[in-house]
Coordinates of C-alpha atoms and ligand atoms in Angstrom, one line a residue:
X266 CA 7.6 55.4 -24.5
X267 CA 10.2 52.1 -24.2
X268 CA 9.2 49.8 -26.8
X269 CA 9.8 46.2 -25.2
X270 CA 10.2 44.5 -28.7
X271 CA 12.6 46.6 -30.1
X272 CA 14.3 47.9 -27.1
X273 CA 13.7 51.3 -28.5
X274 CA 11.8 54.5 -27.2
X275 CA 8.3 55.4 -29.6
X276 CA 5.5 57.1 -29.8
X277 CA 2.5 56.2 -28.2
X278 CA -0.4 55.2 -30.3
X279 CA -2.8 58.3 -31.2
X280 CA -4.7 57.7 -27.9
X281 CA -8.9 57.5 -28.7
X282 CA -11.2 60.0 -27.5
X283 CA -11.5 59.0 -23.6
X284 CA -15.2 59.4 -24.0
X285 CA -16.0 56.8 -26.4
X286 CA -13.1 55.0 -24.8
X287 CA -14.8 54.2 -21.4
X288 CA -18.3 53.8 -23.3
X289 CA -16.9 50.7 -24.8
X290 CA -15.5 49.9 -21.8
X291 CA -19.1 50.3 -20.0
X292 CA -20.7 48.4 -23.6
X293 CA -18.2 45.8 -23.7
X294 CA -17.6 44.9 -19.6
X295 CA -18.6 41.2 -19.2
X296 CA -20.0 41.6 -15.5
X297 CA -23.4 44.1 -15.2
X298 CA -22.8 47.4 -14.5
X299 CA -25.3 49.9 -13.2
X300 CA -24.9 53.8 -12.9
X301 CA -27.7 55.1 -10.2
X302 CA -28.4 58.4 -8.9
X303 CA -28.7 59.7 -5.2
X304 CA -32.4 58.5 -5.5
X305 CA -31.8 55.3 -7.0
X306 CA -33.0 55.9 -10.3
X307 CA -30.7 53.8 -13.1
X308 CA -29.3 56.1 -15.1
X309 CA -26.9 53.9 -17.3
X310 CA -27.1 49.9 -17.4
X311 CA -24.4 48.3 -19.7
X312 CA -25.3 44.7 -21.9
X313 CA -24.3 42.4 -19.4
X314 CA -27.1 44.2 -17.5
X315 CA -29.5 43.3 -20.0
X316 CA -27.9 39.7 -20.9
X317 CA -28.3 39.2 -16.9
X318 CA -31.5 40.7 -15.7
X319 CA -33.5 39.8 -19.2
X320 CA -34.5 44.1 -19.7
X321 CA -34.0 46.0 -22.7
X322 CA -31.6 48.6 -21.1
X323 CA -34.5 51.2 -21.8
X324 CA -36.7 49.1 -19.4
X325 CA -34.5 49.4 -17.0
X326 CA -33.0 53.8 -17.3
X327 CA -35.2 55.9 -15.6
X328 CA -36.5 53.0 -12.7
X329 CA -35.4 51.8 -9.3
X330 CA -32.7 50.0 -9.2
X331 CA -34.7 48.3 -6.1
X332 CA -36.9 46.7 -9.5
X333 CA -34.2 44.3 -9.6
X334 CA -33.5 43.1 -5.9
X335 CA -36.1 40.8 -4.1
X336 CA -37.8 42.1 -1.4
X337 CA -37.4 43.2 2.1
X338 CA -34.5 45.3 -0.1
X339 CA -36.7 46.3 -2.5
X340 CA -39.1 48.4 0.1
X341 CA -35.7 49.3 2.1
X342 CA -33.7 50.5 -0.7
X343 CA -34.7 54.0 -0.9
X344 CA -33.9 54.0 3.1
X345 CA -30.4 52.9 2.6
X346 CA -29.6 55.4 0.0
X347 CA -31.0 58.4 2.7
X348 CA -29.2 56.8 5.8
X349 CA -25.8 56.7 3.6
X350 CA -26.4 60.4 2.0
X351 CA -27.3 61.5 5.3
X352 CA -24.8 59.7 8.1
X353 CA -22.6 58.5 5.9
X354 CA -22.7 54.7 7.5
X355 CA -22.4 52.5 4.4
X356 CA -23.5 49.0 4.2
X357 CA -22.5 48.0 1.1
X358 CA -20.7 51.6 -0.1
X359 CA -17.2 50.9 -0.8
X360 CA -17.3 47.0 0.5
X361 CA -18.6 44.7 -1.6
X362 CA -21.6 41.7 -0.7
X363 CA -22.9 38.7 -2.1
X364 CA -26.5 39.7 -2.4
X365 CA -29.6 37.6 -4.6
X366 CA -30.6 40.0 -7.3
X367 CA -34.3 39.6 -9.7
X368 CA -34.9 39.3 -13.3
X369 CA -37.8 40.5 -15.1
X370 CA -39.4 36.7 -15.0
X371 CA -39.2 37.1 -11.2
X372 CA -36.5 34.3 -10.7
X373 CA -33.4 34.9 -8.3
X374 CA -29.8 35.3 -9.7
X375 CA -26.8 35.4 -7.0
X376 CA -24.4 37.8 -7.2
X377 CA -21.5 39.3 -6.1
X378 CA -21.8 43.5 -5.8
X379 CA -19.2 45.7 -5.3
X380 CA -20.6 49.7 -5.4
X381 CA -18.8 52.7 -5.2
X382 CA -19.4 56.3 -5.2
X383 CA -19.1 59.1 -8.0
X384 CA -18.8 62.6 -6.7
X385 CA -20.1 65.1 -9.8
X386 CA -20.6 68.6 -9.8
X387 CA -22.0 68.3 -5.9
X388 CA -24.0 65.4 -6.8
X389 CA -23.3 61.4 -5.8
X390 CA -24.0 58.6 -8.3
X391 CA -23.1 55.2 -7.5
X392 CA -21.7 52.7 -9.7
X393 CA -22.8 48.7 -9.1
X394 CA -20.6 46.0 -10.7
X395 CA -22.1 43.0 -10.0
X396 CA -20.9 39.5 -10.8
X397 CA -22.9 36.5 -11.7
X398 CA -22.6 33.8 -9.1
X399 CA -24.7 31.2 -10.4
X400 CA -22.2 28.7 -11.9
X401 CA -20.2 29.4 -8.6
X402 CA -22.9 28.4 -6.3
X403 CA -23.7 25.2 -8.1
X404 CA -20.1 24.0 -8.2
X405 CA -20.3 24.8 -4.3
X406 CA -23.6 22.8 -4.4
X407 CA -22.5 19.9 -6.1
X408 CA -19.3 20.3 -3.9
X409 CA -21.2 20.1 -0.7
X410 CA -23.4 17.3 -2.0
X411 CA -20.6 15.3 -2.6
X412 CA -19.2 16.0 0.6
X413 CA -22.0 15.0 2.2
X414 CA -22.5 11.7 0.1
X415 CA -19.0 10.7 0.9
X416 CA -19.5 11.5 4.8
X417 CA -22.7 9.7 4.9
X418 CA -21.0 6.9 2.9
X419 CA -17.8 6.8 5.6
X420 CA -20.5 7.0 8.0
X421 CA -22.2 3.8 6.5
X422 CA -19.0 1.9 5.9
X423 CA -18.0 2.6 9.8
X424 CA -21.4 1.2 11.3
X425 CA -20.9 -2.0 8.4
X426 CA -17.1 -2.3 9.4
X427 CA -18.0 -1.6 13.6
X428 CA -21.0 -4.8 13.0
X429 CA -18.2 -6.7 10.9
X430 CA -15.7 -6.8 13.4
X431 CA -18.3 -7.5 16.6
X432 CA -19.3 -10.4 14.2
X433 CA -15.9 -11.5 13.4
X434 CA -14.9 -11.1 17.0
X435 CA -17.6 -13.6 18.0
X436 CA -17.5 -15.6 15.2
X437 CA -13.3 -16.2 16.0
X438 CA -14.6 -16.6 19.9
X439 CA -17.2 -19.6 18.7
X440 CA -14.0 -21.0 16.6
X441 CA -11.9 -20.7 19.6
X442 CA -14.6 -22.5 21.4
X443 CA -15.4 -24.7 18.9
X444 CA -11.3 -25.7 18.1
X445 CA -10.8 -25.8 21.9
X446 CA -14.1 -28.7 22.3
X447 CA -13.1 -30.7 19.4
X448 CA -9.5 -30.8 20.3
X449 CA -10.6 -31.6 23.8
X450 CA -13.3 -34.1 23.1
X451 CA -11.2 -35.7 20.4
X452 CA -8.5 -36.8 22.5
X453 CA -10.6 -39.6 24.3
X454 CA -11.7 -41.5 21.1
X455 CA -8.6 -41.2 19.8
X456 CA -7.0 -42.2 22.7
X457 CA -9.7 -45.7 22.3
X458 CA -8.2 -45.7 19.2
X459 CA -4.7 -46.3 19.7
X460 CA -5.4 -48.8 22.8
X461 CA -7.6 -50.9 20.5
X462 CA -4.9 -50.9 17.8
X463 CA -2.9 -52.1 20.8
X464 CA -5.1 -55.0 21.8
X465 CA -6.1 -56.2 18.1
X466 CA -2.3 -56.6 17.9
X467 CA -1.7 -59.1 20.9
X468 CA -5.3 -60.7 20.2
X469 CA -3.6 -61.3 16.8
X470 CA -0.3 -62.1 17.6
X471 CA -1.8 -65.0 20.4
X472 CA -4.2 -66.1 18.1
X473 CA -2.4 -66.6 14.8
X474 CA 0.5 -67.5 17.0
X475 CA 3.0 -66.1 14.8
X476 CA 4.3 -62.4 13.7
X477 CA 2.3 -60.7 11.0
X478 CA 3.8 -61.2 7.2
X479 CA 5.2 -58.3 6.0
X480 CA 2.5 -56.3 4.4
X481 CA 0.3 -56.6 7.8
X482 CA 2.8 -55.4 9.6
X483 CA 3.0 -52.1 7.1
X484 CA -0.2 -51.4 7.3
X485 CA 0.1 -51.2 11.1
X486 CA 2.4 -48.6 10.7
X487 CA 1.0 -46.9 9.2
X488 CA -2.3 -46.8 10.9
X489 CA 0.0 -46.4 14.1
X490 CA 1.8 -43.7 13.1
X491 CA -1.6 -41.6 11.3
X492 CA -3.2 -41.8 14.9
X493 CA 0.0 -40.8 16.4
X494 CA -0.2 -37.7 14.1
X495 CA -3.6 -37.0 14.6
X496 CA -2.5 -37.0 18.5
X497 CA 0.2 -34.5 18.1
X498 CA -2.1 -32.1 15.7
X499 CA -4.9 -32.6 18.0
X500 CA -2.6 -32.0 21.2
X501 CA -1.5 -29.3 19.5
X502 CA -4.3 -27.4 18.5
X503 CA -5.7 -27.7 22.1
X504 CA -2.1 -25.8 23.5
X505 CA -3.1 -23.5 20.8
X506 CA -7.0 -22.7 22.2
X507 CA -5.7 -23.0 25.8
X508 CA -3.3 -19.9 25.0
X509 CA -7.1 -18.0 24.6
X510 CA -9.1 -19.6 27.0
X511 CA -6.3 -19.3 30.0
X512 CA -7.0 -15.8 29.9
X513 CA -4.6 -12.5 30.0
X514 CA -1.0 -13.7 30.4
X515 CA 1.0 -13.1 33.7
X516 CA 2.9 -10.1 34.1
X517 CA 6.4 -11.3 35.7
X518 CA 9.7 -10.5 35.4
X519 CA 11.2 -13.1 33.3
X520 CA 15.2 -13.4 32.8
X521 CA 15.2 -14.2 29.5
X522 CA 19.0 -15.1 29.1
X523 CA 18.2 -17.7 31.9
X524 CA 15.6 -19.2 30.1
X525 CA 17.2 -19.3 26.6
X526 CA 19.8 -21.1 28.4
X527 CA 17.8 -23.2 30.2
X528 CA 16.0 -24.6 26.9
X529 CA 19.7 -24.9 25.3
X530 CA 20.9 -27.3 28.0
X531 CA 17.6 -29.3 27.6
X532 CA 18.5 -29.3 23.9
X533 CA 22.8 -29.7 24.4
X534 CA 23.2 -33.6 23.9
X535 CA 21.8 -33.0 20.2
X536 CA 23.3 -29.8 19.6
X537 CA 26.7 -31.2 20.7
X538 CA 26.4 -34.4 18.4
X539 CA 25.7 -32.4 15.3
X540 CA 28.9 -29.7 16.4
X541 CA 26.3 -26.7 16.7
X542 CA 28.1 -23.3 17.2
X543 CA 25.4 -21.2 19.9
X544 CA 25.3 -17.6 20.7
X545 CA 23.4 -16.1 23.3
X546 CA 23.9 -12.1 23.5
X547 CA 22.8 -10.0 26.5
X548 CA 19.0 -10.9 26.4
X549 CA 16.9 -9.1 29.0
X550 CA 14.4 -9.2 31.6
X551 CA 11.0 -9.0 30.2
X552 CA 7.5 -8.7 31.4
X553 CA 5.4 -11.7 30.5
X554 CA 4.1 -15.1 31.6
X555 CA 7.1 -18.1 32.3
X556 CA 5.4 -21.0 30.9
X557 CA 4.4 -19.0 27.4
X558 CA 7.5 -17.0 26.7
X559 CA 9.8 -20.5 27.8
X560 CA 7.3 -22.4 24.9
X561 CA 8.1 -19.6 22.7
X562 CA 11.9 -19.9 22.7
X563 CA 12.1 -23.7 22.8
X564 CA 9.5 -23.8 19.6
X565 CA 11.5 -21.3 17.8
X566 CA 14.9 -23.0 19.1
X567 CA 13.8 -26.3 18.1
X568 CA 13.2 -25.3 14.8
X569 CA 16.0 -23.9 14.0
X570 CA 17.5 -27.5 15.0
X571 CA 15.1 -29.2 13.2
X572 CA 15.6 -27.3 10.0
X573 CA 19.0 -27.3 9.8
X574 CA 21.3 -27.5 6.9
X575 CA 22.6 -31.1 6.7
X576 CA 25.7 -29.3 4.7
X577 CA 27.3 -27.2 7.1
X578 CA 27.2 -27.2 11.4
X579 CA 24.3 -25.1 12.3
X580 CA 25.2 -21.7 13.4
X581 CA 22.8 -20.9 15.8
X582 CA 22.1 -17.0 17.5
X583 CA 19.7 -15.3 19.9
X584 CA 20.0 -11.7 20.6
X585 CA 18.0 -8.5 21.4
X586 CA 17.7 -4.8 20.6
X587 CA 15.5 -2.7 22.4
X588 CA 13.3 -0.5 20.9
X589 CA 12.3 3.5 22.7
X590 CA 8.9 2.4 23.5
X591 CA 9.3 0.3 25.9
X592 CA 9.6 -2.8 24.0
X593 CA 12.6 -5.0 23.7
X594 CA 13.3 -7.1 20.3
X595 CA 14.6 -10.3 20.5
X596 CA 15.7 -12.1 17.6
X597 CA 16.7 -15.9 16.8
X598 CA 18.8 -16.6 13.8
X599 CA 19.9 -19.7 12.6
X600 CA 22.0 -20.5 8.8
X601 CA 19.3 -23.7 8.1
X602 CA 17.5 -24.3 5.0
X603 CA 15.8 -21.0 4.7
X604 CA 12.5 -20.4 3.8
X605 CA 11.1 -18.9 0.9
X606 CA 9.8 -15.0 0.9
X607 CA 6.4 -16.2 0.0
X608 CA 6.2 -18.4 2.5
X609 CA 7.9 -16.4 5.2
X610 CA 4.2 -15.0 6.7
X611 CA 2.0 -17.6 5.8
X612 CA 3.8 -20.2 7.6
X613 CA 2.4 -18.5 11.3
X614 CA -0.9 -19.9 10.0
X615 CA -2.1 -23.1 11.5
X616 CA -1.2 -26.1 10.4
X617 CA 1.0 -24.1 7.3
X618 CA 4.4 -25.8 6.8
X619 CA 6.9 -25.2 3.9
X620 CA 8.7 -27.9 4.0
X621 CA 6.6 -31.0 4.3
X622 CA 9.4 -33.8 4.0
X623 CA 10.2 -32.9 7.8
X624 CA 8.3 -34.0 11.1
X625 CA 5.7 -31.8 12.3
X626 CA 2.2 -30.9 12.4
X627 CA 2.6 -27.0 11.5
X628 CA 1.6 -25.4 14.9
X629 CA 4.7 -24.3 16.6
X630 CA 4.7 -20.8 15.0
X631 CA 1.0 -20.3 15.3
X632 CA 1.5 -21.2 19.0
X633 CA 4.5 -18.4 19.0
X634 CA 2.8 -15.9 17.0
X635 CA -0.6 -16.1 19.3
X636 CA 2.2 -16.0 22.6
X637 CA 3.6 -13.1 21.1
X638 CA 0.4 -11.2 20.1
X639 CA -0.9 -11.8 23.8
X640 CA 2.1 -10.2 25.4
X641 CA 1.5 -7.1 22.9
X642 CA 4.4 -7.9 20.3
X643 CA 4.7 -8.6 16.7
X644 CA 6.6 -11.8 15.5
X645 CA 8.0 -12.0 11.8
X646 CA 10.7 -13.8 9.5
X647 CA 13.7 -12.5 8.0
X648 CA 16.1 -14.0 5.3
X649 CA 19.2 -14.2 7.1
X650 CA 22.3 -13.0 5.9
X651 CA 24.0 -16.3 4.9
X652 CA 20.9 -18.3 4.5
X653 CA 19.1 -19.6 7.2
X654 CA 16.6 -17.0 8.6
X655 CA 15.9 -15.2 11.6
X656 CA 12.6 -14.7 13.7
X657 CA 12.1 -11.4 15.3
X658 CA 9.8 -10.4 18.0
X659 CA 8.9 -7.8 20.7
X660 CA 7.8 -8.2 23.6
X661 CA 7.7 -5.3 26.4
X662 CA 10.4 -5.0 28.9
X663 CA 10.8 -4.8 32.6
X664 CA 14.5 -3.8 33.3
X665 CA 17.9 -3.1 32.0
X666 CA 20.1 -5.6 29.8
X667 CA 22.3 -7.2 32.3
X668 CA 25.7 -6.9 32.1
X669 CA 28.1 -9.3 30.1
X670 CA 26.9 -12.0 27.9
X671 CA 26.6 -16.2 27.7
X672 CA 28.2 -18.0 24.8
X673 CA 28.5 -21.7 24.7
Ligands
ADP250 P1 6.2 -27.6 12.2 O1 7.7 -27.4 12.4 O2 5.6 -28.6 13.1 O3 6.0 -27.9 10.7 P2 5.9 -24.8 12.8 O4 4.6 -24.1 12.9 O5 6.9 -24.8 13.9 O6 5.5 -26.2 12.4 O7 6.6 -24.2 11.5 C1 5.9 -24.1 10.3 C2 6.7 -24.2 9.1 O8 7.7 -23.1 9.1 C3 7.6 -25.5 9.1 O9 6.9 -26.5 8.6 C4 8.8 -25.1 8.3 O10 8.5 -25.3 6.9 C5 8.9 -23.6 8.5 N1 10.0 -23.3 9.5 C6 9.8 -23.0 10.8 N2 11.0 -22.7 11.4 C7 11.9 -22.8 10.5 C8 13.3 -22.6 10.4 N3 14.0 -22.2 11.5 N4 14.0 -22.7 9.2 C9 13.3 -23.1 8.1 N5 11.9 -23.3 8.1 C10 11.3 -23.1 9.2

């Protein structure tokens, strides 16, 4: 024999009698095994048989093996055996079930049984090795019951996150409603407001018969320019609600090179006194509503003007990619004064600025991104690549880029 360890041939160790040999085998086998005869009668039971079943072994040699299964098998046992000695159709010969055995206090044990045949001197015998399935089962029990809590929970957190978003959904259509009537109704007062400001001042003027001093006229300023504030916010904010209330957004062709252009020229005495450089790239023709997509560009376009860099000419760039799904990217870039990561998402909210020390009310990108969202795009803020940053968004397309490209 090879001897791995050594790499040398040896003798075999004096091999033990092969009687006593598969005895301890049969004494020392962890699953239950059970010798029958062609009648059924045990004839050997190892001690797992006893550990399992709760019999003395002697209880057990010399009965029916159907003692240890529950019934209809118990009765029908003996009527196996005969069909399989006399047709030789075997249930469980040879194949192996999962079958609910008995012990002697009457409870039910699972178990796996595999059963073969012995052919001696003319006579069968059958062997049963049987395999205790109780620890499996409740593993597969506790397994199922999780299972089952975790569907029922997903099924619980569904119906709470289904009623969540019907509630959110009207509660966002009641603050629709609600920002679109105060903006509305808000307008009139204000507009009393101003027009009494107006006539307190030439009441004041005629009756004092002289200009205010100096620290009346401040304070009207500033009251002046609060309400003219509270205009643009409140004019604002009702743009914003009638993007919602006007309904889905038309579906035209829109030449979007002509209308970037168009908002440039509106824009070109400025842009020429401060020496900005403009490019507009091919830009297609998209599918979308005039009015909203022409408010889009000139808020983003306007921006980029407004938050220039006061230390170098603005740079200023509008182009467009189009993506396989049907949707075309258009980006505007400008080399301003930047805005911080942090701030680059929040500042779609309403009224969110990040930089306060310019003019505005903080609505123009909450206008866009609600524009956007309503033609079925995304709008979002990169850093550009020498400062400045550059807004992105989709919206779908409805032709070809046109040939050749605008640069003024
Ligand atoms: P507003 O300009 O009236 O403040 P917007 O909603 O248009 O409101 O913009 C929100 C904020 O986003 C601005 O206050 C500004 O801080 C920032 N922002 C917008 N566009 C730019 C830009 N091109 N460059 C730098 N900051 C910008």
């Amino acid at each position: 024999m090879h001897d791995p360890a050594t790499g040398n041939d040896r003798e075999p160790d004096r091999q033990p009698d092969a009687r006593d040999l598969w005895q301890a085998v049969l004494r020392t086998a962890v699953d239950p095994i059970i010798i029958i005869d062609q009648d059924g009668v045990m004839a050997h039971v190892n001690e797992a048989t006893e550990e399992l079943f709760g019999y003395e072994a002697g209880e057990l040699v010399g009965r029916n093996v159907s003692t240890l299964m529950p019934e209809p098998h118990r009765s029908a046992h003996d009527g196996y055996l005969h069909n399989y000695l006399t047709t030789g159709n075997a249930n469980i010969i040879g194949i192996g079930r999962e079958v609910e055995a008995v012990r002697a206090d009457g409870t039910a044990v699972p178990v796996a049984l595999a059963v073969s045949e012995i052919k001696l001197d003319g006579r069968s015998w059958f062997t049963g090795i049987l395999h205790d399935l109780t620890q499996r089962r409740l593993v597969e029990a506790e397994l199922r019951e999780a299972k089952e809590g975790l569907e029922a929970r997903v099924r619980e957190r569904t119906a709470q996150l289904e009623s969540s978003m019907v509630e959110l959904s009207r509660s966002n259509r009641d603050l629709e409603q609600f920002a679109y009537i105060a903006s509305h109704d808000l307008q009139a007062p204000l507009r009393n407001v101003r027009q009494g400001l107006e006539l307190l001042d030439d009441h004041l003027g005629e009756t004092l018969g002289q200009h205010f001093d100096d620290e009346a006229n401040e304070l009207r300023e500033l009251t002046v320019a609060a309400v003219v504030r509270m205009e643009e916010m409140i004019d604002g904010l009702l743009s914003y609600s009638r993007l919602e209330r006007g309904g889905e957004p038309a579906q035209n062709p829109v030449d979007l090179r002509l209308l970037a252009e168009e908002v440039i020229d509106q824009m070109r005495p400025e842009l020429i006194r401060i020496g900005a450089i403009i490019e507009v790239e091919k830009l297609p023709t998209v599918n979308g509503d005039e009015i909203q997509l022409r408010q889009l560009l000139q808020n983003l376009l306007e921006n980029a003007y407004k938050y220039r860099d006061p230390e170098r000419p603005l740079r200023l760039s509008v182009d467009a990619v189009e993506h396989g799904d049907g949707m075309w990217q258009i980006s505007v870039g400008d080399n301003g004064i930047g805005i911080d990561a942090e701030q680059r998402n929040r500042v779609f909210d309403l009224f969110r600025r990040a930089h306060p020390g310019y003019e505005g009310v903080g609505l123009g990108l909450a206008i866009c991104q609600r524009i956007v969202e309503r033609h079925g795009g995304d709008i979002w803020i990169e850093a550009g690549t020498n400062g400045g940053s550059v807004f992105h968004f989709t919206v779908p397309g409805s032709s070809p880029v046109p040939a050749g490209a605008a640069t003024s």
